[in-house]
Short mmCIF file of C-alpha atoms in Angstrom, two decimals:
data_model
loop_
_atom_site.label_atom_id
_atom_site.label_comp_id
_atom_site.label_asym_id
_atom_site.label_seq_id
_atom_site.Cartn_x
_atom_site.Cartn_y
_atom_site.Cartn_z
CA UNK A 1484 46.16 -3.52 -7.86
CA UNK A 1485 43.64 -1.34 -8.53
CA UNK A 1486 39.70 -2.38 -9.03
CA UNK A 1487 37.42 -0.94 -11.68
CA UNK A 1488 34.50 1.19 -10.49
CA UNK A 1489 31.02 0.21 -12.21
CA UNK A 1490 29.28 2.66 -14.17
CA UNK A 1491 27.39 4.59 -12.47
CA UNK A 1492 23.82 3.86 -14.03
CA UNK A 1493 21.90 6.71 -12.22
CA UNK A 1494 19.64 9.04 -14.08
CA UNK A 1495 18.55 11.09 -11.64
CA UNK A 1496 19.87 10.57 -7.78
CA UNK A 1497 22.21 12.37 -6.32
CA UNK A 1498 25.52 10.49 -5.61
CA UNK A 1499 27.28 12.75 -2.62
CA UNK A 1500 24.64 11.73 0.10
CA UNK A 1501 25.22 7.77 -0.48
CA UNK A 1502 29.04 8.47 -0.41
CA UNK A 1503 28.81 10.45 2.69
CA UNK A 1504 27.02 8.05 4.36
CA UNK A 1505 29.37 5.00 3.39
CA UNK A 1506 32.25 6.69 4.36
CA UNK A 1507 30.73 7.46 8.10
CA UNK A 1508 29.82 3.92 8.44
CA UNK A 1509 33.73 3.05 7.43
CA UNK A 1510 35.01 5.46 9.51
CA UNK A 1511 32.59 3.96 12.80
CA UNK A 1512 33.76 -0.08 11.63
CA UNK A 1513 37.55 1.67 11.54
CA UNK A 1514 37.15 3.05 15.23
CA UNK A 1515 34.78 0.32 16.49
CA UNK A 1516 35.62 -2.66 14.70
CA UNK A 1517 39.33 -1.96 13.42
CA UNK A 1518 38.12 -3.15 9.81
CA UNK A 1519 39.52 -1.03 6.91
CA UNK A 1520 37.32 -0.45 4.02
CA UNK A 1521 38.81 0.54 0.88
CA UNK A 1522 38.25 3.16 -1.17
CA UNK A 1523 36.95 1.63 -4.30
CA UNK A 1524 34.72 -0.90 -2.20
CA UNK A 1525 33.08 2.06 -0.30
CA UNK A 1526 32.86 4.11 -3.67
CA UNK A 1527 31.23 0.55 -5.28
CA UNK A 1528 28.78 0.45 -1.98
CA UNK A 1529 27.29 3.80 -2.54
CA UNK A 1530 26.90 3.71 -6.35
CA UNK A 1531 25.10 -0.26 -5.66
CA UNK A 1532 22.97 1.59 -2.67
CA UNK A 1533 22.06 5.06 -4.85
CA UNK A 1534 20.94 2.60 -7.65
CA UNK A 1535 18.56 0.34 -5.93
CA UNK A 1536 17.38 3.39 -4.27
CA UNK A 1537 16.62 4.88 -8.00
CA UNK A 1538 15.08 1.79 -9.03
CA UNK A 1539 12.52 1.28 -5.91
CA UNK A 1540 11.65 5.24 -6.24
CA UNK A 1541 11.36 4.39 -10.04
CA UNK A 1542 8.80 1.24 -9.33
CA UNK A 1543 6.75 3.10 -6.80
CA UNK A 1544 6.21 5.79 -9.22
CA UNK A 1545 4.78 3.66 -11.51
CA UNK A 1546 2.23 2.09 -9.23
CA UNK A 1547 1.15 5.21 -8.13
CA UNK A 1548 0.24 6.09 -11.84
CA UNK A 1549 -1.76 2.98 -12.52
CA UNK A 1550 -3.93 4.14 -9.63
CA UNK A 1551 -5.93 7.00 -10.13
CA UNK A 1552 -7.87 7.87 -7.06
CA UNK A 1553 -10.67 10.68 -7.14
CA UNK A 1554 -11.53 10.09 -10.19
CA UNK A 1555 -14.44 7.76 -12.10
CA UNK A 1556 -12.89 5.41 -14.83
CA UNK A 1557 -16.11 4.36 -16.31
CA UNK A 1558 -19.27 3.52 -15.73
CA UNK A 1559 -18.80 0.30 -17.70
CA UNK A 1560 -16.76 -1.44 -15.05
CA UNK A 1561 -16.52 -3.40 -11.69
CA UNK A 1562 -17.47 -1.57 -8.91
CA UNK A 1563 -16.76 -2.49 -5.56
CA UNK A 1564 -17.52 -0.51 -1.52
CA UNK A 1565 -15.04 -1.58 1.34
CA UNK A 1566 -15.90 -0.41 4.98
CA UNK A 1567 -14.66 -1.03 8.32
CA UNK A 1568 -15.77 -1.35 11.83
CA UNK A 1569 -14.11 -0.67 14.81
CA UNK A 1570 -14.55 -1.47 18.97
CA UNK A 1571 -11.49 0.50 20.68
CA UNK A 1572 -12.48 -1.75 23.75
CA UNK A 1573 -11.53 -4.72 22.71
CA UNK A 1574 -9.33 -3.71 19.90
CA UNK A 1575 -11.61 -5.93 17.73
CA UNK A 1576 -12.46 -4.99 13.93
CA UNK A 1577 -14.71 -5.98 11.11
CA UNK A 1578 -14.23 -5.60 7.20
CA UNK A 1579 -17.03 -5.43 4.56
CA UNK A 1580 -16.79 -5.41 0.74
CA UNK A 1581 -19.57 -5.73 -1.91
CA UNK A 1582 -18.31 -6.26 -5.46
CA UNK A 1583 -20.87 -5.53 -8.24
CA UNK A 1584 -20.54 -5.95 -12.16
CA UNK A 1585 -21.16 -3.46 -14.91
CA UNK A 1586 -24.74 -4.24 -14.73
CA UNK A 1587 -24.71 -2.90 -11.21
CA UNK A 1588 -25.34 -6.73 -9.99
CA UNK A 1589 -23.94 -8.04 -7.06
CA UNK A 1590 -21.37 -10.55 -7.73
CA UNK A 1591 -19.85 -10.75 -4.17
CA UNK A 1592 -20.95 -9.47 -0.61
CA UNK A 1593 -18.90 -11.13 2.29
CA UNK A 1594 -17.16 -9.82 5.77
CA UNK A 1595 -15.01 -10.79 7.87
CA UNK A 1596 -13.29 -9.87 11.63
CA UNK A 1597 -9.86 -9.91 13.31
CA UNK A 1598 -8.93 -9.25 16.50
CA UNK A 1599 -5.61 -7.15 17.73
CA UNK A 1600 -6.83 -4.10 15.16
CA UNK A 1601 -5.10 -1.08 16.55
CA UNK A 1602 -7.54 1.85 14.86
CA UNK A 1603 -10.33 2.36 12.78
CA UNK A 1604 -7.85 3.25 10.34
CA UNK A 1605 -6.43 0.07 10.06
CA UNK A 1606 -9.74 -1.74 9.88
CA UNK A 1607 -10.79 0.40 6.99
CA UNK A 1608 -7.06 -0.30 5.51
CA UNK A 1609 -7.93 -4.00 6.32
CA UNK A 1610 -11.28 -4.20 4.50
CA UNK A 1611 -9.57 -2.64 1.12
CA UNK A 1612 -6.79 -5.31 1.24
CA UNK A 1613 -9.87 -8.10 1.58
CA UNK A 1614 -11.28 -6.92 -1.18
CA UNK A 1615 -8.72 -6.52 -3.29
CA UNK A 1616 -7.87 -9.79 -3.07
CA UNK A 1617 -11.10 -11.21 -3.38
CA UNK A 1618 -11.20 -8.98 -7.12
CA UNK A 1619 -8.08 -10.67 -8.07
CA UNK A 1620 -9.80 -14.22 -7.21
CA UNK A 1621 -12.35 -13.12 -9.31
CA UNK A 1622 -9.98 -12.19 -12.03
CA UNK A 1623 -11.70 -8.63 -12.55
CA UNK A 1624 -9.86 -6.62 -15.30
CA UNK A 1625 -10.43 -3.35 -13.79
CA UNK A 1626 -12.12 -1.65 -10.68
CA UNK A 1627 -13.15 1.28 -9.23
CA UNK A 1628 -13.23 1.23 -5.00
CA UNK A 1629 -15.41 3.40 -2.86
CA UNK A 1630 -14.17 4.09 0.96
CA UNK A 1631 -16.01 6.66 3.02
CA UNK A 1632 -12.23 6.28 4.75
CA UNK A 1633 -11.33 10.08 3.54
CA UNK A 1634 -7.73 9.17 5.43
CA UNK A 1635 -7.23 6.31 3.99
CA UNK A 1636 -8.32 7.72 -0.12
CA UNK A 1637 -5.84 10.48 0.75
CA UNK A 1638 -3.27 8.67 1.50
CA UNK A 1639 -3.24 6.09 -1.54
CA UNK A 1640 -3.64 8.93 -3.84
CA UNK A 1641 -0.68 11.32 -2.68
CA UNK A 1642 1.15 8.27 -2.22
CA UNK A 1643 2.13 8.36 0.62
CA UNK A 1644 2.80 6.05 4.01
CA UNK A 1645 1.08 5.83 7.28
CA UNK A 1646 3.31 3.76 9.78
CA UNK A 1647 0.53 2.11 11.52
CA UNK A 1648 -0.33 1.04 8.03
CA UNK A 1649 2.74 0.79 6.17
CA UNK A 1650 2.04 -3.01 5.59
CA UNK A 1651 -1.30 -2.52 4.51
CA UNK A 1652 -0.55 0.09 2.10
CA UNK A 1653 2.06 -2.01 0.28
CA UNK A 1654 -0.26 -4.52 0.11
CA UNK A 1655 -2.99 -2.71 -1.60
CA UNK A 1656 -0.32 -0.64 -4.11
CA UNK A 1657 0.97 -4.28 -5.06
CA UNK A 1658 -2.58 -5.51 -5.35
CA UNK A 1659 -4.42 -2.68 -7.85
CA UNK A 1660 -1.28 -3.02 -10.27
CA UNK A 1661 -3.26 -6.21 -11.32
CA UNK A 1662 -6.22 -3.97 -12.41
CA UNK A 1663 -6.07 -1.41 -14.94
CA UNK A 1664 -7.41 0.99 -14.90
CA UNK A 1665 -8.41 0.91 -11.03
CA UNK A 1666 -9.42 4.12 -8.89
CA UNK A 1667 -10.07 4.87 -5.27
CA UNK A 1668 -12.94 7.30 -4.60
CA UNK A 1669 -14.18 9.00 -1.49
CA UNK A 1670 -18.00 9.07 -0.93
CA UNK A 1671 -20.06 9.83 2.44
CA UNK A 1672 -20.62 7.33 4.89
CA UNK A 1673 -24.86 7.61 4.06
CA UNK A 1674 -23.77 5.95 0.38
CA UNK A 1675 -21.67 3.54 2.06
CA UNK A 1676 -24.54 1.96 4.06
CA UNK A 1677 -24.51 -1.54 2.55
CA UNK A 1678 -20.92 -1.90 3.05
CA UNK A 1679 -20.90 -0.69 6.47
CA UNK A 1680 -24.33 -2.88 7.87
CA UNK A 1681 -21.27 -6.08 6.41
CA UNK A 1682 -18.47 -4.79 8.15
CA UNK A 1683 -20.61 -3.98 11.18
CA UNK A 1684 -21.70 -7.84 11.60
CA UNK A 1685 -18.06 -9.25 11.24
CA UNK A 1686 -17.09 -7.01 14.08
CA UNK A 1687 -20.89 -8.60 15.96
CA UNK A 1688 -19.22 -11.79 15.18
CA UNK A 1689 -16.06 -11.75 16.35
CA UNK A 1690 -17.37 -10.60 19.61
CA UNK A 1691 -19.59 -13.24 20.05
CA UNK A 1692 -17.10 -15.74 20.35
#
């Protein structure tokens, strides 16, 4: 008897590679294994495999166009300045945010530390997350971020992925889809000073201890 294939549903992914590959990893359970795959299933496989792939290129797409790094949204909205600190020593970081509201008054200035950070990188990555999430307690409609991380603003707005970060970095593209508009800007460590003095005494007080 033979089984109906599913439509195919793809707009815009090629097929061929996702067949190809199914029908190597049949061929290596057929010699390794002795299981037989049949046609249809391995045809089903790669058209279920090419379509998720579609949809998760699909949904990253569209978080990467809700962000708009490098570019000011408005002076009317939140504004908030991450920063991390870094001991390579120890391996010991420390995050600082300061969130202020369209007045330009502070509405939250905290820090924090962790131990087992592997780079500066990933404390600056760290101290974005934090203050993300801290936003989203706050239930701020929209935001526009300031890192003197010029890695790290890259990186968010070609959209791409940094394994030492990779975690990170889907954390923060799943947080700013619950701010919109939100941007990412780059400014010089000298305008970052207030963010930095926070991150710099969460990294003083993890070492403390």
């Amino acid at each position: 008897k033979k089984g109906s294939l599913p439509p195919l549903g793809l707009s815009s992914s090629p097929l061929v590679p996702w067949l190809l590959w199914n029908l190597w990893t049949a061929r290596n359970k057929l010699v390794f294994e002795e299981k037989v795959y049949q046609t249809d299933v391995i045809i089903t496989k790669a058209v279920v495999e090419a379509r998720a792939w579609e949809e998760a290129n699909a949904k990253k797409q569209q978080i990467q166009k809700k962000v708009a790094p490098g570019r000011r949204i408005s002076l009317k909205t939140f504004s908030c300045w991450v920063d991390g600190a870094w001991q390579e020593a120890s391996k010991a970081g420390g995050m600082g945010w300061i969130i202020k509201n369209e007045s330009g008054e502070v509405i939250c200035r905290d820090s924090s530390y962790r131990p087992f950070v592997s780079s500066a990188l990933m404390a600056e990555a760290l101290a974005l997350r934090e203050a993300l999430r801290k936003a989203q307690e706050l239930n701020l409609p929209s935001l526009q971020v300031y890192s003197d991380s010029q890695v790290l603003i890259s990186t968010l707005g070609e959209g791409r992925d940094l394994n030492e970060i990779a975690g990170i970095l889907q954390d923060v593209r799943n947080l700013a889809t619950l701010f919109c508009p939100i941007s990412f800007m780059f400014i010089p460590r000298l305008e970052n000073s207030q963010a930095d003095v926070l991150a710099s005494s969460g990294l003083a007080r993890l070492l403390s201890l």
